[in-house]
């Protein structure tokens, strides 16, 4: 029964996480159609790519965690596509700054982290160290949509607030919290707590109305 519930919530988590990764599709279709990034922020997607990398690694090295790896592998592909689109249509100065962030956060940093994990740790220590990094990266990832608040205040419009991203993050957090309890995986549990805190602020209608006022 326990295993069945774990599989059920793991698959459900894959579905909700898939929706999280696909939620910016409308935004990037808008960018492609208008051939401009306008006031949209790239940081949330750069951070989500970094986060996806680490959770793929965690899911691979931890036994019986393939469902964690698969969906984040899918997410990494989605985020790579989104970042490429952003780089393609961003103005020169923003493109340069974004490229630096991508190179630093999504190439150099994960590469160094992977080498440290592989050569300085082993066994359970490696899993624990990877889990801690997942939690740290997730805090950055879930907080990154709040960077759009400055743009919302400046433009007096919630158009540039990634509402669906924040909303699906909130729903997704509830599913993975249940999975964490069933599997006794405190790394996923802590991660989803931060998920729900940050995404609540991002998707809360009252907050959006205050920013829009």
PDB file of C-alpha atoms in Angstrom:
ATOM      1  CA  UNK A   1       0.000   0.000   0.000  1.00  0.00           C
ATOM      2  CA  UNK A   2       2.835   2.376   0.994  1.00  0.00           C
ATOM      3  CA  UNK A   3       4.764   1.672  -2.193  1.00  0.00           C
ATOM      4  CA  UNK A   4       1.616   2.157  -4.246  1.00  0.00           C
ATOM      5  CA  UNK A   5       1.025   5.572  -2.645  1.00  0.00           C
ATOM      6  CA  UNK A   6       4.647   6.549  -3.205  1.00  0.00           C
ATOM      7  CA  UNK A   7       4.383   5.666  -6.891  1.00  0.00           C
ATOM      8  CA  UNK A   8       1.028   7.440  -7.180  1.00  0.00           C
ATOM      9  CA  UNK A   9       2.259  10.692  -5.635  1.00  0.00           C
ATOM     10  CA  UNK A  10       5.540  10.395  -7.516  1.00  0.00           C
ATOM     11  CA  UNK A  11       3.693  10.182 -10.828  1.00  0.00           C
ATOM     12  CA  UNK A  12       1.299  12.945  -9.755  1.00  0.00           C
ATOM     13  CA  UNK A  13       4.335  15.016  -8.813  1.00  0.00           C
ATOM     14  CA  UNK A  14       5.793  14.395 -12.265  1.00  0.00           C
ATOM     15  CA  UNK A  15       2.575  15.709 -13.809  1.00  0.00           C
ATOM     16  CA  UNK A  16       2.369  18.835 -11.626  1.00  0.00           C
ATOM     17  CA  UNK A  17       6.084  19.528 -11.996  1.00  0.00           C
ATOM     18  CA  UNK A  18       5.720  19.106 -15.744  1.00  0.00           C
ATOM     19  CA  UNK A  19       3.021  21.795 -15.625  1.00  0.00           C
ATOM     20  CA  UNK A  20       5.389  24.017 -13.639  1.00  0.00           C
ATOM     21  CA  UNK A  21       8.052  23.661 -16.310  1.00  0.00           C
ATOM     22  CA  UNK A  22       5.556  24.225 -19.132  1.00  0.00           C
ATOM     23  CA  UNK A  23       3.737  27.139 -17.464  1.00  0.00           C
ATOM     24  CA  UNK A  24       5.982  29.834 -19.046  1.00  0.00           C
ATOM     25  CA  UNK A  25       5.186  28.551 -22.574  1.00  0.00           C
ATOM     26  CA  UNK A  26       2.614  31.322 -23.112  1.00  0.00           C
ATOM     27  CA  UNK A  27       5.150  33.941 -22.065  1.00  0.00           C
ATOM     28  CA  UNK A  28       7.756  32.677 -24.509  1.00  0.00           C
ATOM     29  CA  UNK A  29       5.229  32.346 -27.307  1.00  0.00           C
ATOM     30  CA  UNK A  30       4.444  36.008 -26.653  1.00  0.00           C
ATOM     31  CA  UNK A  31       8.178  36.805 -26.903  1.00  0.00           C
ATOM     32  CA  UNK A  32       8.517  34.888 -30.175  1.00  0.00           C
ATOM     33  CA  UNK A  33       5.452  36.536 -31.742  1.00  0.00           C
ATOM     34  CA  UNK A  34       6.528  40.049 -30.755  1.00  0.00           C
ATOM     35  CA  UNK A  35      10.209  39.263 -31.322  1.00  0.00           C
ATOM     36  CA  UNK A  36      11.053  41.074 -28.115  1.00  0.00           C
ATOM     37  CA  UNK A  37      11.546  40.144 -24.460  1.00  0.00           C
ATOM     38  CA  UNK A  38       9.986  43.498 -23.485  1.00  0.00           C
ATOM     39  CA  UNK A  39      10.065  43.744 -19.667  1.00  0.00           C
ATOM     40  CA  UNK A  40      10.128  40.015 -18.961  1.00  0.00           C
ATOM     41  CA  UNK A  41      12.789  38.700 -16.581  1.00  0.00           C
ATOM     42  CA  UNK A  42      15.125  35.828 -17.454  1.00  0.00           C
ATOM     43  CA  UNK A  43      16.309  35.102 -13.901  1.00  0.00           C
ATOM     44  CA  UNK A  44      13.433  32.754 -12.903  1.00  0.00           C
ATOM     45  CA  UNK A  45      14.187  30.450 -15.863  1.00  0.00           C
ATOM     46  CA  UNK A  46      17.948  30.545 -15.388  1.00  0.00           C
ATOM     47  CA  UNK A  47      17.486  29.577 -11.742  1.00  0.00           C
ATOM     48  CA  UNK A  48      14.982  26.841 -12.601  1.00  0.00           C
ATOM     49  CA  UNK A  49      17.505  25.317 -15.007  1.00  0.00           C
ATOM     50  CA  UNK A  50      20.157  25.290 -12.283  1.00  0.00           C
ATOM     51  CA  UNK A  51      17.662  23.715  -9.884  1.00  0.00           C
ATOM     52  CA  UNK A  52      16.638  21.062 -12.418  1.00  0.00           C
ATOM     53  CA  UNK A  53      20.254  20.018 -12.968  1.00  0.00           C
ATOM     54  CA  UNK A  54      20.806  19.363  -9.284  1.00  0.00           C
ATOM     55  CA  UNK A  55      17.566  17.427  -8.771  1.00  0.00           C
ATOM     56  CA  UNK A  56      18.365  15.213 -11.757  1.00  0.00           C
ATOM     57  CA  UNK A  57      21.691  14.362 -10.151  1.00  0.00           C
ATOM     58  CA  UNK A  58      20.036  13.754  -6.767  1.00  0.00           C
ATOM     59  CA  UNK A  59      17.411  11.490  -8.332  1.00  0.00           C
ATOM     60  CA  UNK A  60      20.104   9.477 -10.110  1.00  0.00           C
ATOM     61  CA  UNK A  61      22.392   8.873  -7.139  1.00  0.00           C
ATOM     62  CA  UNK A  62      19.669   8.217  -4.558  1.00  0.00           C
ATOM     63  CA  UNK A  63      18.122   4.724  -4.732  1.00  0.00           C
ATOM     64  CA  UNK A  64      14.469   4.462  -5.787  1.00  0.00           C
ATOM     65  CA  UNK A  65      14.274   8.133  -6.793  1.00  0.00           C
ATOM     66  CA  UNK A  66      14.039   7.789 -10.555  1.00  0.00           C
ATOM     67  CA  UNK A  67      10.757   9.764 -10.587  1.00  0.00           C
ATOM     68  CA  UNK A  68      12.654  12.745  -9.194  1.00  0.00           C
ATOM     69  CA  UNK A  69      15.253  12.516 -11.964  1.00  0.00           C
ATOM     70  CA  UNK A  70      12.896  11.973 -14.910  1.00  0.00           C
ATOM     71  CA  UNK A  71      10.687  15.014 -14.489  1.00  0.00           C
ATOM     72  CA  UNK A  72      13.600  17.324 -13.749  1.00  0.00           C
ATOM     73  CA  UNK A  73      15.364  16.016 -16.846  1.00  0.00           C
ATOM     74  CA  UNK A  74      12.283  17.050 -18.812  1.00  0.00           C
ATOM     75  CA  UNK A  75      12.326  20.383 -17.013  1.00  0.00           C
ATOM     76  CA  UNK A  76      15.972  21.012 -17.867  1.00  0.00           C
ATOM     77  CA  UNK A  77      15.171  20.570 -21.567  1.00  0.00           C
ATOM     78  CA  UNK A  78      12.239  23.016 -21.271  1.00  0.00           C
ATOM     79  CA  UNK A  79      14.328  25.623 -19.476  1.00  0.00           C
ATOM     80  CA  UNK A  80      17.156  25.343 -22.009  1.00  0.00           C
ATOM     81  CA  UNK A  81      14.642  26.064 -24.782  1.00  0.00           C
ATOM     82  CA  UNK A  82      13.182  29.026 -22.880  1.00  0.00           C
ATOM     83  CA  UNK A  83      16.611  30.502 -22.153  1.00  0.00           C
ATOM     84  CA  UNK A  84      17.653  30.142 -25.809  1.00  0.00           C
ATOM     85  CA  UNK A  85      14.474  31.958 -26.892  1.00  0.00           C
ATOM     86  CA  UNK A  86      15.162  34.734 -24.400  1.00  0.00           C
ATOM     87  CA  UNK A  87      18.744  35.126 -25.595  1.00  0.00           C
ATOM     88  CA  UNK A  88      17.565  35.205 -29.203  1.00  0.00           C
ATOM     89  CA  UNK A  89      15.093  38.074 -28.782  1.00  0.00           C
ATOM     90  CA  UNK A  90      16.639  40.084 -25.926  1.00  0.00           C
ATOM     91  CA  UNK A  91      18.196  43.509 -26.649  1.00  0.00           C
ATOM     92  CA  UNK A  92      22.029  43.436 -26.915  1.00  0.00           C
ATOM     93  CA  UNK A  93      22.757  44.683 -23.377  1.00  0.00           C
ATOM     94  CA  UNK A  94      20.216  42.370 -21.732  1.00  0.00           C
ATOM     95  CA  UNK A  95      21.393  39.482 -23.941  1.00  0.00           C
ATOM     96  CA  UNK A  96      24.971  40.003 -22.774  1.00  0.00           C
ATOM     97  CA  UNK A  97      23.976  40.140 -19.102  1.00  0.00           C
ATOM     98  CA  UNK A  98      21.748  37.087 -19.485  1.00  0.00           C
ATOM     99  CA  UNK A  99      24.504  35.149 -21.251  1.00  0.00           C
ATOM    100  CA  UNK A 100      26.867  35.889 -18.367  1.00  0.00           C
ATOM    101  CA  UNK A 101      24.288  34.651 -15.866  1.00  0.00           C
ATOM    102  CA  UNK A 102      23.625  31.503 -17.906  1.00  0.00           C
ATOM    103  CA  UNK A 103      27.327  30.779 -18.244  1.00  0.00           C
ATOM    104  CA  UNK A 104      27.944  31.311 -14.538  1.00  0.00           C
ATOM    105  CA  UNK A 105      24.842  29.719 -12.979  1.00  0.00           C
ATOM    106  CA  UNK A 106      23.953  27.053 -15.545  1.00  0.00           C
ATOM    107  CA  UNK A 107      27.366  25.947 -16.835  1.00  0.00           C
ATOM    108  CA  UNK A 108      30.293  26.787 -14.544  1.00  0.00           C
ATOM    109  CA  UNK A 109      28.574  26.425 -11.183  1.00  0.00           C
ATOM    110  CA  UNK A 110      26.838  23.072 -11.888  1.00  0.00           C
ATOM    111  CA  UNK A 111      30.058  21.744 -13.407  1.00  0.00           C
ATOM    112  CA  UNK A 112      32.054  22.591 -10.299  1.00  0.00           C
ATOM    113  CA  UNK A 113      29.315  21.176  -8.061  1.00  0.00           C
ATOM    114  CA  UNK A 114      29.270  17.923 -10.023  1.00  0.00           C
ATOM    115  CA  UNK A 115      33.051  17.516  -9.763  1.00  0.00           C
ATOM    116  CA  UNK A 116      32.955  18.164  -6.017  1.00  0.00           C
ATOM    117  CA  UNK A 117      30.159  15.626  -5.539  1.00  0.00           C
ATOM    118  CA  UNK A 118      31.927  12.975  -7.601  1.00  0.00           C
ATOM    119  CA  UNK A 119      35.428  13.276  -6.213  1.00  0.00           C
ATOM    120  CA  UNK A 120      35.067  14.522  -2.638  1.00  0.00           C
ATOM    121  CA  UNK A 121      32.044  12.525  -1.469  1.00  0.00           C
ATOM    122  CA  UNK A 122      30.715   9.013  -1.773  1.00  0.00           C
ATOM    123  CA  UNK A 123      27.784   6.877  -0.634  1.00  0.00           C
ATOM    124  CA  UNK A 124      25.298   8.432   1.757  1.00  0.00           C
ATOM    125  CA  UNK A 125      27.519  11.483   2.264  1.00  0.00           C
ATOM    126  CA  UNK A 126      27.250  12.260  -1.451  1.00  0.00           C
ATOM    127  CA  UNK A 127      23.462  11.889  -1.339  1.00  0.00           C
ATOM    128  CA  UNK A 128      23.202  14.158   1.717  1.00  0.00           C
ATOM    129  CA  UNK A 129      25.530  16.781   0.219  1.00  0.00           C
ATOM    130  CA  UNK A 130      23.575  16.710  -3.044  1.00  0.00           C
ATOM    131  CA  UNK A 131      20.302  17.005  -1.136  1.00  0.00           C
ATOM    132  CA  UNK A 132      21.551  20.055   0.744  1.00  0.00           C
ATOM    133  CA  UNK A 133      22.563  21.688  -2.531  1.00  0.00           C
ATOM    134  CA  UNK A 134      19.130  20.882  -3.954  1.00  0.00           C
ATOM    135  CA  UNK A 135      17.478  22.666  -1.040  1.00  0.00           C
ATOM    136  CA  UNK A 136      19.783  25.684  -1.429  1.00  0.00           C
ATOM    137  CA  UNK A 137      19.206  25.907  -5.193  1.00  0.00           C
ATOM    138  CA  UNK A 138      15.468  25.458  -4.733  1.00  0.00           C
ATOM    139  CA  UNK A 139      15.322  28.424  -2.345  1.00  0.00           C
ATOM    140  CA  UNK A 140      16.921  30.556  -5.059  1.00  0.00           C
ATOM    141  CA  UNK A 141      14.645  29.055  -7.720  1.00  0.00           C
ATOM    142  CA  UNK A 142      11.391  29.590  -5.835  1.00  0.00           C
ATOM    143  CA  UNK A 143      12.366  33.098  -4.788  1.00  0.00           C
ATOM    144  CA  UNK A 144      13.440  34.161  -8.273  1.00  0.00           C
ATOM    145  CA  UNK A 145       9.904  34.934  -9.615  1.00  0.00           C
ATOM    146  CA  UNK A 146       9.738  37.644  -6.964  1.00  0.00           C
ATOM    147  CA  UNK A 147      12.368  39.517  -9.003  1.00  0.00           C
ATOM    148  CA  UNK A 148       9.505  40.413 -11.316  1.00  0.00           C
ATOM    149  CA  UNK A 149       7.910  42.509  -8.558  1.00  0.00           C
ATOM    150  CA  UNK A 150      10.227  45.435  -9.335  1.00  0.00           C
ATOM    151  CA  UNK A 151       9.064  45.326 -12.949  1.00  0.00           C
ATOM    152  CA  UNK A 152       5.419  45.105 -11.855  1.00  0.00           C
ATOM    153  CA  UNK A 153       5.808  48.174  -9.631  1.00  0.00           C
ATOM    154  CA  UNK A 154       7.654  50.099 -12.351  1.00  0.00           C
ATOM    155  CA  UNK A 155       5.213  49.285 -15.158  1.00  0.00           C
ATOM    156  CA  UNK A 156       2.081  49.354 -12.953  1.00  0.00           C
ATOM    157  CA  UNK A 157       1.029  46.103 -14.624  1.00  0.00           C
ATOM    158  CA  UNK A 158       0.942  42.464 -13.458  1.00  0.00           C
ATOM    159  CA  UNK A 159       1.484  41.305 -17.057  1.00  0.00           C
ATOM    160  CA  UNK A 160       5.134  40.646 -16.260  1.00  0.00           C
ATOM    161  CA  UNK A 161       4.418  38.744 -13.049  1.00  0.00           C
ATOM    162  CA  UNK A 162       4.797  34.997 -13.755  1.00  0.00           C
ATOM    163  CA  UNK A 163       1.456  34.130 -12.131  1.00  0.00           C
ATOM    164  CA  UNK A 164       1.006  30.643 -13.602  1.00  0.00           C
ATOM    165  CA  UNK A 165       4.581  29.728 -12.698  1.00  0.00           C
ATOM    166  CA  UNK A 166       3.967  30.786  -9.096  1.00  0.00           C
ATOM    167  CA  UNK A 167       0.545  29.105  -8.955  1.00  0.00           C
ATOM    168  CA  UNK A 168       1.753  25.745 -10.281  1.00  0.00           C
ATOM    169  CA  UNK A 169       4.762  25.901  -7.954  1.00  0.00           C
ATOM    170  CA  UNK A 170       2.326  26.243  -5.044  1.00  0.00           C
ATOM    171  CA  UNK A 171       0.187  23.267  -6.130  1.00  0.00           C
ATOM    172  CA  UNK A 172       3.279  21.242  -6.945  1.00  0.00           C
ATOM    173  CA  UNK A 173       4.656  21.846  -3.471  1.00  0.00           C
ATOM    174  CA  UNK A 174       1.642  20.175  -1.863  1.00  0.00           C
ATOM    175  CA  UNK A 175       2.036  17.024  -3.954  1.00  0.00           C
ATOM    176  CA  UNK A 176       5.760  16.671  -3.291  1.00  0.00           C
ATOM    177  CA  UNK A 177       5.264  17.355   0.414  1.00  0.00           C
ATOM    178  CA  UNK A 178       3.044  14.256   0.559  1.00  0.00           C
ATOM    179  CA  UNK A 179       5.656  12.295  -1.416  1.00  0.00           C
ATOM    180  CA  UNK A 180       8.359  13.455   1.009  1.00  0.00           C
ATOM    181  CA  UNK A 181       6.345  12.278   4.020  1.00  0.00           C
ATOM    182  CA  UNK A 182       5.708   8.867   2.448  1.00  0.00           C
ATOM    183  CA  UNK A 183       9.363   8.345   1.494  1.00  0.00           C
ATOM    184  CA  UNK A 184      10.795  10.057   4.601  1.00  0.00           C
ATOM    185  CA  UNK A 185      12.896  12.257   2.323  1.00  0.00           C
ATOM    186  CA  UNK A 186      13.463  15.421   4.350  1.00  0.00           C
ATOM    187  CA  UNK A 187      15.367  17.137   1.537  1.00  0.00           C
ATOM    188  CA  UNK A 188      12.273  17.075  -0.660  1.00  0.00           C
ATOM    189  CA  UNK A 189      10.152  18.021   2.356  1.00  0.00           C
ATOM    190  CA  UNK A 190      12.201  21.122   3.215  1.00  0.00           C
ATOM    191  CA  UNK A 191      12.353  22.028  -0.460  1.00  0.00           C
ATOM    192  CA  UNK A 192       8.580  21.966  -0.863  1.00  0.00           C
ATOM    193  CA  UNK A 193       8.060  24.059   2.280  1.00  0.00           C
ATOM    194  CA  UNK A 194      10.093  26.878   0.730  1.00  0.00           C
ATOM    195  CA  UNK A 195       8.242  26.234  -2.527  1.00  0.00           C
ATOM    196  CA  UNK A 196       4.862  26.916  -0.954  1.00  0.00           C
ATOM    197  CA  UNK A 197       6.055  29.989   0.978  1.00  0.00           C
ATOM    198  CA  UNK A 198       7.616  31.777  -2.000  1.00  0.00           C
ATOM    199  CA  UNK A 199       5.048  30.725  -4.582  1.00  0.00           C
ATOM    200  CA  UNK A 200       2.181  31.821  -2.317  1.00  0.00           C
ATOM    201  CA  UNK A 201       3.567  35.344  -2.355  1.00  0.00           C
ATOM    202  CA  UNK A 202       3.996  35.159  -6.121  1.00  0.00           C
ATOM    203  CA  UNK A 203       0.478  33.951  -6.884  1.00  0.00           C
ATOM    204  CA  UNK A 204      -1.527  35.618  -4.106  1.00  0.00           C
ATOM    205  CA  UNK A 205      -4.223  37.780  -5.653  1.00  0.00           C
ATOM    206  CA  UNK A 206      -4.170  40.373  -2.883  1.00  0.00           C
ATOM    207  CA  UNK A 207      -0.461  40.968  -3.325  1.00  0.00           C
ATOM    208  CA  UNK A 208      -0.864  41.267  -7.087  1.00  0.00           C
ATOM    209  CA  UNK A 209      -3.653  43.809  -6.608  1.00  0.00           C
ATOM    210  CA  UNK A 210      -1.479  45.879  -4.257  1.00  0.00           C
ATOM    211  CA  UNK A 211       1.355  45.874  -6.788  1.00  0.00           C
ATOM    212  CA  UNK A 212      -1.012  46.808  -9.580  1.00  0.00           C
ATOM    213  CA  UNK A 213      -2.603  49.683  -7.656  1.00  0.00           C
TER     214      UNK A 213
END
